Amino acid sequence: MSKKALLFFMNLFCLLGFAANKFEDDFAIDSSYYYSETAVYYKNNKIFDKALENANKAIVYSKKHTNELSLANSYYTLGIVYVELKKYEEAIEKLIRAVSIYNTLEPSAKQALSYYNLGVCYMHKSNFSKAESYFNKANMVYETMNLTNGKNMVDLQKALLYLEKNEVKIAESALNNLVRMPSKGKDTFNLQSEAFYQLGVIKDAKNDNEEALQYLIKAFDISVASKNIQQQLKVAKKLSELYEKIGIMNKSLDYLKIHTKLKDSLDVIALNQKKTLISEQVKVGDIMRDMEKLDKERREQEKAGKFSRLINILSIALITILSLLSLSLYKNNIIRNKSNELLREKNLELEEAKERIEKASQARAEFLSTVSHELRTPLNAINGITHILLEDRPKASQIEYLKSLKFSGNYLLTYINDILEINRIESNNIEIEKINFNVRELLQNIQNSLKEQASQNNNDFVLRIDDAVPDFLVGDTTKLSQIFINLINNALKFTKNGSIIVAAKLVSKDEENCKLSFEVQDTGIGIPREKQESIFDSFSQGSVEINRKYGGTGLGLTIVKRLIALMGSQISVKSEVGVGSTFYFDLEFKIGEEVVTKNADEIIDEKVFINKRILLVEDNKINQMITKKILEKKRMIAEICETGEDAIEMMRKNKYDLVLMDVHLPGINGTIATEQIRTFDAVTPIIALTAISLNENREMLLSYGMTDVITKPFNPDNFYKIIETNLVFEY
């Protein structure tokens, strides 16, 4: 046989095989889709055995032909069937399988719905922290896809979650956001009706009958407009109960009649649907049997056709092809085995190197975090005792020594905080918050706090904000403050008899978003061109001489660079030695809503503290002494216990106005103690005292039931202000 003939037969054989495989793959995808949709149909009509059977068939077809999207959709379908059956453990297992596949694909609505249903499952299991986490993930997908209705649906579920957790104020805020959203179609009407209904229930529980009626009537009107009979039924019953409660019996009777009429109508509809469903079940069963029969016949015909077309070709070409392939495969196997062995060795070396690097990085992070955390305890003692001594009228000869000690303690605390912040960013244990804030007020507060420092070197500190910049934005105020304070401190340190200018300009704007350009400009010593890249590295300050002369940690610009990167941007610098430096960057924000903010510098009302009973839960004797002394300065009554178990017992037996709870205690820690206290006391403010470590954050501590956080070592003024805020809020 000639070489051309051999090539012809080989190509023909490959083409026929490719065509057959493609037909089978397409047929398998169609089958998977068919069984998924059939499962959803049966679920909606409460035929759960058929729903489970078809969902599992969809999974089998998807696995057989390794189609990832079909497999994810099939697991999602099976998961929501289990949700409907209230088998939440099985539902969680299937939905987690679905999201693990969806996460490797492009974002989709079903990916968001998988996270949403996981949140619903964990709500039913009373695991509210996990439920909230999955609802947040669903919202992230919806925001990526710009699907507003889906996000609103999740926000409503989160509001119901907050009600379950008895966080009524947060729930009310979320529900109010939903009722204020623009009305766009039936889905929005249904969401708003439910939001008004829940607000009415909340107000009814507070005996605020007038507002409860307003909300419930609004909920009823919207449900009527959207023809949502189930919602009308629920709201009419609640209105009847509320009117009966406040003694307006004619109104109560009217809504009771509406409720009864709607219920009777729904019963008639349900009976008709049941009759129709029996007929539809027969039809669907017949269709499925016909489809399965046709599928079987088609597969058998296709198989017979393939064999009849290929048998002649194979019989002629097989001997020739096999003889040629045998020799080729023998040689290729030898080469491939050698190559595979070499690749395995290289991969093993790479994996070992990767593990060494990861272990070293983890060890470094844990070491720095542990050291930073452990240093805070003695620092709290140093700073606290210094503050007490300065307030106890020391001798004139001692004041300078105490001030130097206070300065050294604060400097060391700043250094530790910088190290902890770098580790937190590198470990990805940091999230960007989205808070509505006034950007002008933020920059003005920073300017006011640093004016005195600017005057020490005879510097002018100027703030220039473009009039076109929106007043209110949505962003992370804490991280923005870190960025500007680090940059401005840097400018003030290297500038004397000069000026520092902080500028904000509008780059672009649409109805919902805007882009701002920020600059921090100084007339200081400047940075050599060859050092302008390395100044953003950790512990880098340009040169040893600069470090000795001006001091500092060398971490400020590193933190700035990484925080800006987390916000999706990058920082640049232009500088000339002897002329000055300008650091500049752009950031994108959502435009916020106008809010009335409380002045953070209000004078503390010391009357709030008098004779208040404070339970201090602290195991360190020095910290006990310092904190008790600081509390008694404001005429508060402090009682001390050293373990979480003692704190729980004392809270059962006594009434306290506020609890200061150290997080790290012998036995059960402060978070677990707080969680147990909240089972019988949901009112008393509990403030966490913690030297926050790498694995802790404010949100995590609040999730255990704590109402606020004070970081050790604490500033006494800030300490008093947080206590005042919680006492005022409570009383």
XYZ file of C-alpha atoms in Angstrom:
731
model
C 0.000 0.000 0.000
C 1.311 3.446 -0.976
C 2.028 6.172 1.556
C -0.790 8.399 0.116
C -3.381 5.626 0.451
C -2.325 4.970 4.009
C -2.688 8.654 4.924
C -6.145 8.732 3.242
C -7.429 5.831 5.342
C -6.016 7.250 8.552
C -7.597 10.679 7.980
C -10.951 9.122 7.074
C -10.878 7.000 10.220
C -10.121 10.047 12.426
C -12.883 12.159 10.835
C -15.494 9.450 11.341
C -14.440 8.986 14.976
C -14.526 12.760 15.613
C -18.030 13.044 14.130
C -19.328 10.171 16.230
C -17.811 11.602 19.428
C -19.200 15.082 18.751
C -22.704 13.663 18.226
C -22.495 11.791 21.526
C -21.238 14.905 23.397
C -23.979 17.160 22.010
C -26.614 14.535 22.752
C -25.289 14.153 26.318
C -25.436 17.929 26.937
C -29.008 18.061 25.627
C -29.954 15.090 27.832
C -28.433 16.702 30.930
C -30.309 19.953 30.253
C -33.569 18.000 29.629
C -33.340 16.063 32.904
C -32.430 19.229 34.884
C -35.416 21.139 33.520
C -37.708 18.139 34.142
C -36.452 17.956 37.741
C -37.262 21.655 38.248
C -40.778 21.061 36.783
C -41.425 18.208 39.215
C -40.039 20.232 42.146
C -42.336 23.156 41.391
C -45.283 20.746 41.318
C -44.241 18.991 44.572
C -43.493 15.603 42.924
C -40.234 15.222 44.773
C -39.406 11.570 44.009
C -39.464 12.349 40.266
C -37.535 15.580 40.846
C -34.751 13.714 42.664
C -34.689 10.948 40.024
C -34.294 13.398 37.108
C -31.725 15.595 38.906
C -29.547 12.544 39.562
C -29.881 11.475 35.893
C -28.673 14.939 34.854
C -25.583 14.496 37.082
C -24.840 11.056 35.578
C -24.963 12.386 31.985
C -22.805 15.424 32.860
C -20.147 13.282 34.572
C -20.095 10.768 31.755
C -19.191 13.412 29.187
C -17.174 15.713 31.526
C -19.152 18.877 30.830
C -18.371 21.169 33.784
C -21.191 23.693 33.292
C -23.836 20.970 32.925
C -22.469 19.197 36.008
C -22.597 22.412 38.083
C -26.171 23.106 36.904
C -27.183 19.517 37.748
C -25.751 19.713 41.288
C -27.505 23.076 41.739
C -30.845 21.530 40.649
C -30.455 18.602 43.046
C -29.497 21.020 45.835
C -32.629 23.187 45.471
C -34.812 20.053 45.449
C -33.307 19.117 48.839
C -33.902 22.702 50.061
C -37.578 22.330 49.130
C -37.651 19.011 51.043
C -36.003 20.780 54.039
C -33.117 18.272 53.958
C -30.554 20.967 54.576
C -27.468 18.784 55.161
C -27.930 17.074 51.762
C -28.723 20.437 50.141
C -25.531 22.014 51.533
C -23.386 19.124 50.243
C -24.800 19.387 46.680
C -24.740 23.201 46.540
C -21.096 23.303 47.714
C -20.236 20.874 44.894
C -22.031 23.247 42.487
C -20.194 26.420 43.625
C -16.820 24.642 43.579
C -17.363 24.125 39.820
C -19.013 27.507 39.155
C -15.968 29.226 40.708
C -13.840 27.859 37.840
C -16.223 29.305 35.225
C -17.518 32.748 34.295
C -19.830 34.345 36.933
C -23.476 33.321 36.452
C -26.901 33.805 38.027
C -26.978 30.139 39.125
C -23.657 30.600 40.895
C -25.204 33.479 42.881
C -28.365 31.419 43.522
C -26.202 28.539 44.824
C -24.606 30.886 47.386
C -28.059 32.314 48.194
C -29.550 28.856 48.866
C -26.515 27.907 50.993
C -27.267 30.994 53.090
C -30.913 29.909 53.410
C -29.826 26.405 54.537
C -27.519 27.776 57.234
C -30.259 30.157 58.410
C -32.514 27.165 58.985
C -29.629 25.505 60.897
C -29.283 28.724 62.999
C -25.676 29.132 61.875
C -26.094 32.849 61.194
C -22.431 33.733 60.649
C -22.106 31.205 57.806
C -25.477 32.245 56.396
C -24.387 35.896 56.265
C -21.071 34.928 54.658
C -22.824 33.058 51.824
C -25.339 35.885 51.310
C -22.392 38.296 50.946
C -20.804 35.996 48.337
C -24.104 35.898 46.410
C -24.174 39.710 46.448
C -20.603 39.873 45.101
C -21.604 37.729 42.103
C -24.735 39.793 41.488
C -22.682 43.030 41.668
C -20.146 41.594 39.210
C -22.991 40.773 36.798
C -24.837 44.035 37.605
C -28.031 42.107 38.505
C -29.872 44.492 40.879
C -32.944 42.319 41.447
C -30.844 39.378 42.607
C -28.904 41.595 45.022
C -32.157 43.010 46.428
C -33.458 39.467 46.989
C -30.291 38.648 48.989
C -30.556 41.908 50.965
C -34.115 40.993 52.001
C -32.919 37.572 53.178
C -30.078 39.239 55.131
C -32.627 41.515 56.823
C -34.614 38.431 57.888
C -31.330 36.946 59.155
C -30.686 40.026 61.327
C -34.210 39.678 62.743
C -33.431 36.046 63.618
C -30.260 37.258 65.377
C -32.339 39.915 67.222
C -30.282 42.679 65.568
C -33.428 44.717 64.974
C -31.758 48.055 64.172
C -29.564 46.571 61.443
C -32.594 44.717 60.043
C -34.666 47.931 60.004
C -31.903 49.766 58.141
C -31.700 47.022 55.490
C -35.502 46.915 55.100
C -35.685 50.702 54.752
C -33.111 50.537 51.937
C -35.324 48.012 50.139
C -38.513 50.070 50.414
C -36.690 53.123 49.044
C -35.374 51.389 45.927
C -36.930 52.293 42.525
C -39.894 50.086 41.531
C -38.988 47.977 38.492
C -41.432 45.183 37.744
C -43.206 42.473 39.685
C -40.089 41.126 41.454
C -39.350 44.537 42.972
C -42.982 44.954 44.051
C -42.869 41.588 45.832
C -39.604 42.484 47.603
C -40.924 45.886 48.692
C -44.217 44.390 49.882
C -42.333 41.891 52.070
C -40.005 44.662 53.351
C -42.990 46.858 54.342
C -44.631 43.817 55.979
C -41.518 43.039 58.071
C -41.197 46.715 59.115
C -44.856 46.597 60.203
C -44.212 43.478 62.277
C -41.183 45.162 63.922
C -43.187 48.280 64.782
C -46.055 46.126 66.100
C -43.637 44.329 68.419
C -42.558 47.764 69.728
C -46.255 48.746 70.180
C -45.757 51.569 67.681
C -49.241 50.949 66.292
C -49.500 53.995 64.001
C -46.279 53.282 62.097
C -47.068 49.555 62.044
C -50.414 50.292 60.347
C -48.748 52.565 57.774
C -46.222 49.906 56.820
C -48.741 47.070 56.681
C -51.238 49.066 54.589
C -48.426 49.932 52.173
C -47.467 46.234 52.009
C -51.079 45.290 51.278
C -51.502 47.947 48.554
C -48.337 46.803 46.754
C -49.363 43.119 46.949
C -52.752 44.041 45.443
C -51.081 46.036 42.653
C -48.731 43.138 41.854
C -51.571 40.572 42.184
C -49.610 38.599 44.781
C -52.457 36.701 46.451
C -50.242 34.810 48.916
C -48.809 38.113 50.185
C -52.289 39.693 50.382
C -53.424 36.731 52.493
C -50.538 37.148 54.962
C -50.759 40.953 55.252
C -54.583 40.968 55.557
C -54.373 38.567 58.505
C -51.741 40.740 60.252
C -53.811 43.920 59.658
C -56.895 42.220 61.108
C -54.927 41.224 64.230
C -53.433 44.723 64.621
C -56.798 46.523 64.279
C -58.262 44.112 66.840
C -55.352 44.865 69.157
C -55.960 48.641 69.033
C -59.752 48.230 69.292
C -60.903 49.270 65.765
C -63.136 46.269 65.319
C -64.831 47.267 62.041
C -61.468 47.501 60.281
C -60.361 44.244 61.886
C -63.507 42.542 60.570
C -62.986 43.996 57.050
C -59.489 42.584 56.751
C -60.549 39.290 58.311
C -63.201 39.000 55.555
C -60.545 39.744 52.911
C -58.283 37.093 54.459
C -61.095 34.490 54.502
C -62.148 35.282 50.920
C -58.554 35.018 49.635
C -58.000 31.756 51.517
C -61.145 30.249 50.015
C -60.019 31.366 46.539
C -56.588 29.812 47.038
C -58.166 26.544 48.202
C -60.258 26.408 45.003
C -57.186 27.187 42.876
C -55.163 24.517 44.714
C -57.904 21.938 44.071
C -57.973 22.795 40.350
C -54.177 22.708 40.185
C -54.178 19.292 41.831
C -56.592 17.945 39.191
C -54.546 19.533 36.400
C -51.332 18.227 37.950
C -52.607 14.625 37.909
C -53.355 15.011 34.197
C -49.985 16.685 33.580
C -48.157 13.916 35.451
C -49.661 11.356 33.071
C -48.707 13.477 30.052
C -45.172 14.108 31.298
C -44.728 10.409 32.101
C -45.848 9.490 28.572
C -43.544 12.105 27.055
C -40.582 10.862 29.123
C -41.211 7.241 28.122
C -41.477 8.267 24.459
C -38.293 10.345 24.731
C -36.377 7.523 26.404
C -37.607 5.085 23.765
C -36.592 7.449 20.939
C -33.195 8.055 22.576
C -32.579 4.334 22.873
C -33.588 3.682 19.240
C -31.441 6.574 18.029
C -28.379 5.320 19.931
C -28.847 1.788 18.576
C -29.300 3.065 14.994
C -26.253 5.297 15.293
C -24.166 2.444 16.663
C -25.282 0.111 13.834
C -24.576 2.821 11.234
C -21.083 3.414 12.590
C -20.193 -0.233 12.489
C -21.534 -0.680 8.961
C -19.571 2.329 7.663
C -16.352 1.584 9.445
C -16.078 -2.197 9.241
C -14.918 -2.240 5.613
C -12.401 0.560 6.081
C -10.992 -0.965 9.247
C -10.656 -4.423 7.734
C -8.526 -3.032 4.878
C -6.457 -0.513 6.826
C -6.128 -2.191 10.212
C -3.185 -4.549 9.545
C -1.144 -1.891 7.772
C -1.834 0.789 10.398
C -1.116 -1.515 13.317
C 2.224 -2.611 11.916
C 3.318 0.981 11.414
C 1.943 2.142 14.742
C 3.590 -0.664 16.688
C 7.060 0.459 15.725
C 6.194 4.109 16.248
C 4.592 3.467 19.632
C 7.552 1.416 20.802
C 9.968 4.272 20.072
C 7.595 6.915 21.416
C 7.076 4.988 24.632
C 10.788 4.885 25.308
C 11.116 8.638 24.689
C 7.946 9.454 26.657
C 8.983 7.369 29.667
C 12.313 9.179 29.852
C 10.600 12.566 29.473
C 7.958 11.723 32.081
C 10.598 10.603 34.543
C 12.502 13.855 34.061
C 9.299 15.880 34.434
C 8.366 14.042 37.617
C 11.754 14.817 39.130
C 11.491 18.507 38.193
C 7.914 18.747 39.468
C 8.954 17.144 42.742
C 11.777 19.671 43.118
C 9.395 22.553 42.354
C 6.804 21.296 44.842
C 9.435 20.942 47.560
C 10.731 24.450 46.846
C 7.191 25.839 46.891
C 6.463 24.144 50.232
C 9.690 25.529 51.723
C 8.828 29.060 50.582
C 5.241 28.814 51.858
C 6.382 27.442 55.231
C 9.004 30.160 55.568
C 6.478 32.863 54.672
C 3.916 31.444 57.091
C 6.504 31.130 59.867
C 7.601 34.738 59.295
C 4.026 36.018 59.372
C 3.155 34.026 62.497
C 6.366 35.072 64.255
C 5.868 38.783 63.536
C 2.203 38.569 64.450
C 2.948 36.770 67.735
C 5.736 39.197 68.654
C 3.576 42.211 67.774
C 0.682 40.808 69.787
C 2.734 39.862 72.843
C 4.498 43.266 72.972
C 1.169 45.041 73.374
C 0.640 43.722 76.922
C 3.762 45.329 78.470
C 3.201 48.391 76.275
C -0.280 48.743 77.757
C 1.338 48.791 81.187
C 3.978 51.373 80.121
C 1.501 53.723 78.461
C -1.175 53.276 81.145
C 1.164 53.874 84.100
C 2.704 56.878 82.305
C -0.767 58.379 81.777
C -1.690 57.815 85.441
C 1.581 59.382 86.676
C 1.166 62.427 84.403
C -2.336 63.009 85.793
C -1.227 62.609 89.443
C 0.625 65.976 89.541
C 4.236 64.739 89.260
C 7.207 66.838 90.296
C 8.343 69.378 87.714
C 11.645 67.521 87.396
C 9.770 64.296 86.514
C 7.426 65.683 83.843
C 10.001 65.683 81.026
C 11.034 62.108 81.842
C 7.407 60.968 81.815
C 6.714 62.750 78.533
C 9.768 61.082 76.986
C 8.558 57.720 78.262
C 5.091 58.372 76.782
C 6.628 59.393 73.434
C 8.787 56.244 73.347
C 5.799 54.039 74.147
C 3.695 55.642 71.412
C 6.561 55.346 68.916
C 7.006 51.650 69.682
C 3.230 51.118 69.421
C 3.194 52.775 65.981
C 6.030 50.515 64.856
C 4.216 47.385 66.092
C 0.974 48.481 64.450
C 2.770 48.959 61.119
C 4.278 45.453 61.309
C 0.874 43.953 62.143
C -0.787 45.850 59.262
C 1.830 44.612 56.762
C 1.286 41.019 57.930
C -2.490 41.397 57.760
C -2.308 42.637 54.138
C 0.174 39.928 53.081
C -1.978 37.181 54.622
C -5.031 38.403 52.667
C -6.805 38.676 56.049
C -8.246 42.071 55.138
C -11.396 43.202 53.372
C -12.444 46.507 51.823
C -15.454 47.974 53.614
C -18.180 49.935 51.816
C -19.366 52.750 54.094
C -21.221 55.943 53.187
C -18.973 58.895 54.217
C -18.303 62.614 53.665
C -14.949 62.885 51.863
C -14.513 66.591 52.705
C -15.159 65.950 56.379
C -12.712 63.012 56.367
C -9.859 65.101 54.896
C -10.646 68.092 57.142
C -10.557 65.895 60.266
C -7.155 64.528 59.192
C -5.929 68.097 58.581
C -7.118 69.222 62.032
C -5.452 66.265 63.761
C -2.069 66.973 62.099
C -2.049 70.821 62.232
C -0.057 70.920 65.462
C 2.566 68.556 64.033
C 2.819 70.759 60.935
C 3.392 73.877 63.052
C 6.318 72.244 64.889
C 8.463 72.470 61.720
C 6.904 75.821 60.708
C 5.018 74.254 57.765
C 1.842 75.435 56.051
C -0.707 72.626 55.701
C -3.211 73.326 52.886
C -6.252 71.290 51.803
C -7.597 71.771 48.235
C -10.771 69.903 47.260
C -12.298 70.454 43.810
C -15.870 71.830 44.034
C -16.961 69.168 41.532
C -16.003 66.332 43.938
C -19.219 64.776 45.366
C -19.606 65.319 49.121
C -20.668 61.758 49.888
C -18.957 58.592 48.627
C -19.061 54.873 49.450
C -15.704 53.428 50.499
C -13.433 52.231 53.306
C -12.830 55.259 55.547
C -10.390 53.435 57.818
C -8.037 52.484 55.010
C -8.381 55.892 53.321
C -7.402 57.529 56.614
C -4.389 55.192 56.898
C -3.282 56.145 53.377
C -3.524 59.919 53.899
C -2.124 59.947 57.444
C 0.941 57.926 56.351
C 1.551 60.144 53.292
C 1.020 63.421 55.225
C 3.182 62.262 58.160
C 5.884 61.372 55.651
C 5.659 64.843 54.088
C 5.687 66.630 57.480
C 8.732 64.637 58.663
C 10.905 65.597 55.673
C 9.744 69.234 55.311
C 10.802 72.308 57.327
C 9.741 75.934 56.761
C 7.758 74.841 53.725
C 4.285 73.675 52.738
C 2.272 70.490 52.411
C -0.680 70.469 50.006
C -3.329 67.729 49.906
C -5.469 67.954 46.741
C -8.544 66.037 45.522
C -9.883 66.468 41.968
C -12.725 64.915 39.979
C -11.497 62.870 36.980
C -14.802 61.430 35.723
C -18.375 60.925 36.909
C -21.655 59.262 35.903
C -24.961 58.741 37.699
C -23.644 56.111 40.133
C -19.826 56.238 40.119
C -16.969 58.706 40.051
C -13.174 58.640 39.784
C -11.051 60.969 41.934
C -7.399 61.972 41.675
C -5.482 62.599 44.944
C -2.102 64.302 45.499
C 0.063 64.849 48.584
C 2.711 67.445 47.696
C 5.539 68.782 49.874
C 8.531 71.113 49.520
C 10.846 68.866 51.535
C 14.226 67.284 50.891
C 13.063 65.266 47.852
C 13.965 61.738 46.760
C 16.832 60.790 44.407
C 15.611 59.286 41.120
C 17.414 55.977 41.720
C 15.611 55.571 45.088
C 12.075 56.404 43.922
C 11.137 52.761 43.271
C 12.675 51.233 46.402
C 11.025 53.652 48.886
C 7.854 51.543 48.688
C 9.744 48.446 49.939
C 9.451 47.422 53.593
C 11.907 49.134 56.010
C 13.262 51.342 53.194
C 13.859 55.088 53.720
C 16.190 56.029 50.893
C 19.447 55.777 52.880
C 20.930 54.961 56.307
C 21.718 58.675 56.867
C 18.067 59.668 56.327
C 16.893 56.961 58.714
C 19.296 58.139 61.425
C 18.418 61.820 60.967
C 14.632 61.654 60.573
C 13.737 58.314 62.218
C 10.624 56.298 61.381
C 9.774 52.659 60.705
C 10.169 52.598 56.916
C 6.816 50.818 56.645
C 4.424 53.708 55.987
C 4.815 53.862 52.203
C 4.713 50.045 51.976
C 1.346 50.054 53.739
C 0.088 52.871 51.499
C 1.119 51.054 48.316
C -0.539 47.792 49.341
C -3.761 49.406 50.596
C -4.143 51.325 47.308
C -3.497 48.081 45.404
C -6.278 46.405 47.424
C -8.574 49.210 46.246
C -7.720 48.464 42.611
C -5.224 51.263 41.899
C -1.537 52.144 42.211
C 0.498 55.010 43.649
C 3.199 56.984 41.815
C 5.762 59.573 42.864
C 7.550 62.448 41.177
C 10.336 64.129 43.097
C 13.442 66.272 42.797
C 16.164 66.513 45.430
C 15.960 69.834 47.272
C 12.647 70.792 45.619
C 10.115 68.355 47.073
C 7.959 65.323 46.324
C 4.442 64.610 45.058
C 2.688 61.303 45.658
C -0.413 60.808 43.492
C -3.017 58.114 42.777
C -6.569 57.662 41.431
C -9.448 55.824 43.148
C -12.938 54.896 41.989
C -15.976 55.226 44.291
C -19.708 54.757 44.194
C -21.518 58.037 44.849
C -23.120 57.932 48.307
C -26.148 59.483 49.945
C -26.148 62.509 52.214
C -26.073 61.582 55.896
C -25.910 63.612 59.098
C -22.729 62.720 60.956
C -21.934 63.240 64.605
C -18.920 65.380 65.473
C -16.217 62.982 66.634
C -14.524 65.699 68.747
C -17.522 66.378 71.019
C -16.528 66.887 74.665
C -17.125 63.835 76.821
C -20.024 64.270 79.278
C -18.391 62.975 82.461
C -21.752 62.795 84.284
C -22.443 59.656 82.256
C -19.686 57.799 84.139
C -20.663 58.592 87.745
C -21.484 55.483 89.864
C -21.725 53.206 86.835
C -20.930 49.570 87.688
C -18.288 48.164 85.356
C -17.270 44.488 85.262
C -13.595 44.226 84.203
C -12.685 40.711 82.950
C -8.847 40.696 82.826
C -6.279 38.084 83.929
C -3.172 40.311 83.887
C -2.604 41.898 87.314
C -0.874 45.012 85.943
C -3.617 45.605 83.391
C -6.201 45.122 86.165
C -4.567 47.819 88.247
C -4.160 50.277 85.359
C -7.651 49.844 83.903
C -9.328 50.006 87.328
C -7.411 53.216 88.141
C -8.436 54.815 84.817
C -12.111 53.845 85.429
C -12.094 55.205 88.976
C -10.682 58.528 87.691
C -14.154 59.128 86.216
C -15.906 57.891 89.420
C -16.963 54.550 87.944
C -17.227 51.473 90.204
C -15.010 48.664 88.858
C -15.367 44.986 89.815
C -12.719 42.519 88.600
C -12.747 38.846 87.636
C -10.015 36.874 85.860
C -11.700 34.111 83.824
C -14.506 33.751 81.307
C -16.289 31.252 83.572
C -16.297 33.748 86.471
C -17.579 36.485 84.153
C -20.573 34.354 83.111
C -21.404 33.544 86.747
C -21.109 37.192 87.899
C -23.312 38.368 85.010
C -25.997 35.847 86.073
C -25.973 37.070 89.680
C -25.427 40.843 89.284
C -26.561 43.806 87.201
C -23.761 45.791 85.518
C -23.940 48.889 83.355
C -21.080 47.719 81.086
C -18.563 44.874 80.713
C -14.917 45.251 79.619
C -14.008 41.762 78.322
C -10.398 40.771 77.596
C -10.391 38.443 74.560
C -7.494 36.179 75.627
C -8.355 34.582 78.982
C -7.410 31.342 80.748
C -10.051 28.647 80.264
C -12.746 29.784 77.856
C -11.738 32.969 76.034
C -13.618 36.266 75.966
C -15.475 35.601 72.715
C -16.974 32.308 73.949
C -17.832 33.886 77.302
C -19.633 36.726 75.499
C -21.500 34.258 73.299
C -22.761 32.416 76.393
C -23.690 35.639 78.216
C -25.791 36.692 75.219
C -28.000 33.612 75.724
C -29.448 35.222 78.894
C -28.449 38.916 78.589
C -28.808 40.552 75.177
C -28.775 44.159 76.490
C -25.707 44.926 78.627
C -22.902 46.455 76.473
C -19.834 44.178 76.284
C -16.676 45.881 74.965
C -13.754 43.732 73.803
C -10.300 44.557 75.202
C -7.752 43.040 72.820
C -4.274 43.349 71.458
C -5.674 42.490 68.020
C -3.616 39.764 66.329
C -3.271 38.696 62.694
C -6.287 36.385 62.881
C -8.585 38.841 64.668
C -10.596 41.749 63.349
C -13.383 43.992 64.592
C -16.086 42.249 62.566
C -15.104 38.829 63.920
C -15.304 40.048 67.533
C -18.667 41.767 67.003
C -20.063 38.561 65.499
C -19.836 36.914 68.954
C -22.173 39.544 70.462
C -19.669 42.200 71.550
C -20.919 45.764 71.069
C -17.584 47.541 70.551
C -13.786 47.030 70.548
C -10.974 48.824 72.411
C -7.475 47.960 71.189
C -4.654 47.540 73.719
C -2.624 49.465 74.514
C -5.400 52.047 74.537
C -5.414 55.826 74.458
C -7.294 56.957 77.613
C -9.294 59.653 75.769
C -10.426 57.136 73.170
C -11.069 54.626 75.986
C -13.422 57.059 77.763
C -15.157 58.070 74.514
C -16.008 54.465 73.552
C -17.328 53.739 77.050
C -19.388 56.970 76.996
C -20.863 56.070 73.581
C -21.990 52.650 74.797
C -23.376 53.958 78.096
C -25.327 56.718 76.320
C -26.603 54.265 73.710
C -27.794 51.898 76.415
C -29.244 54.457 78.821
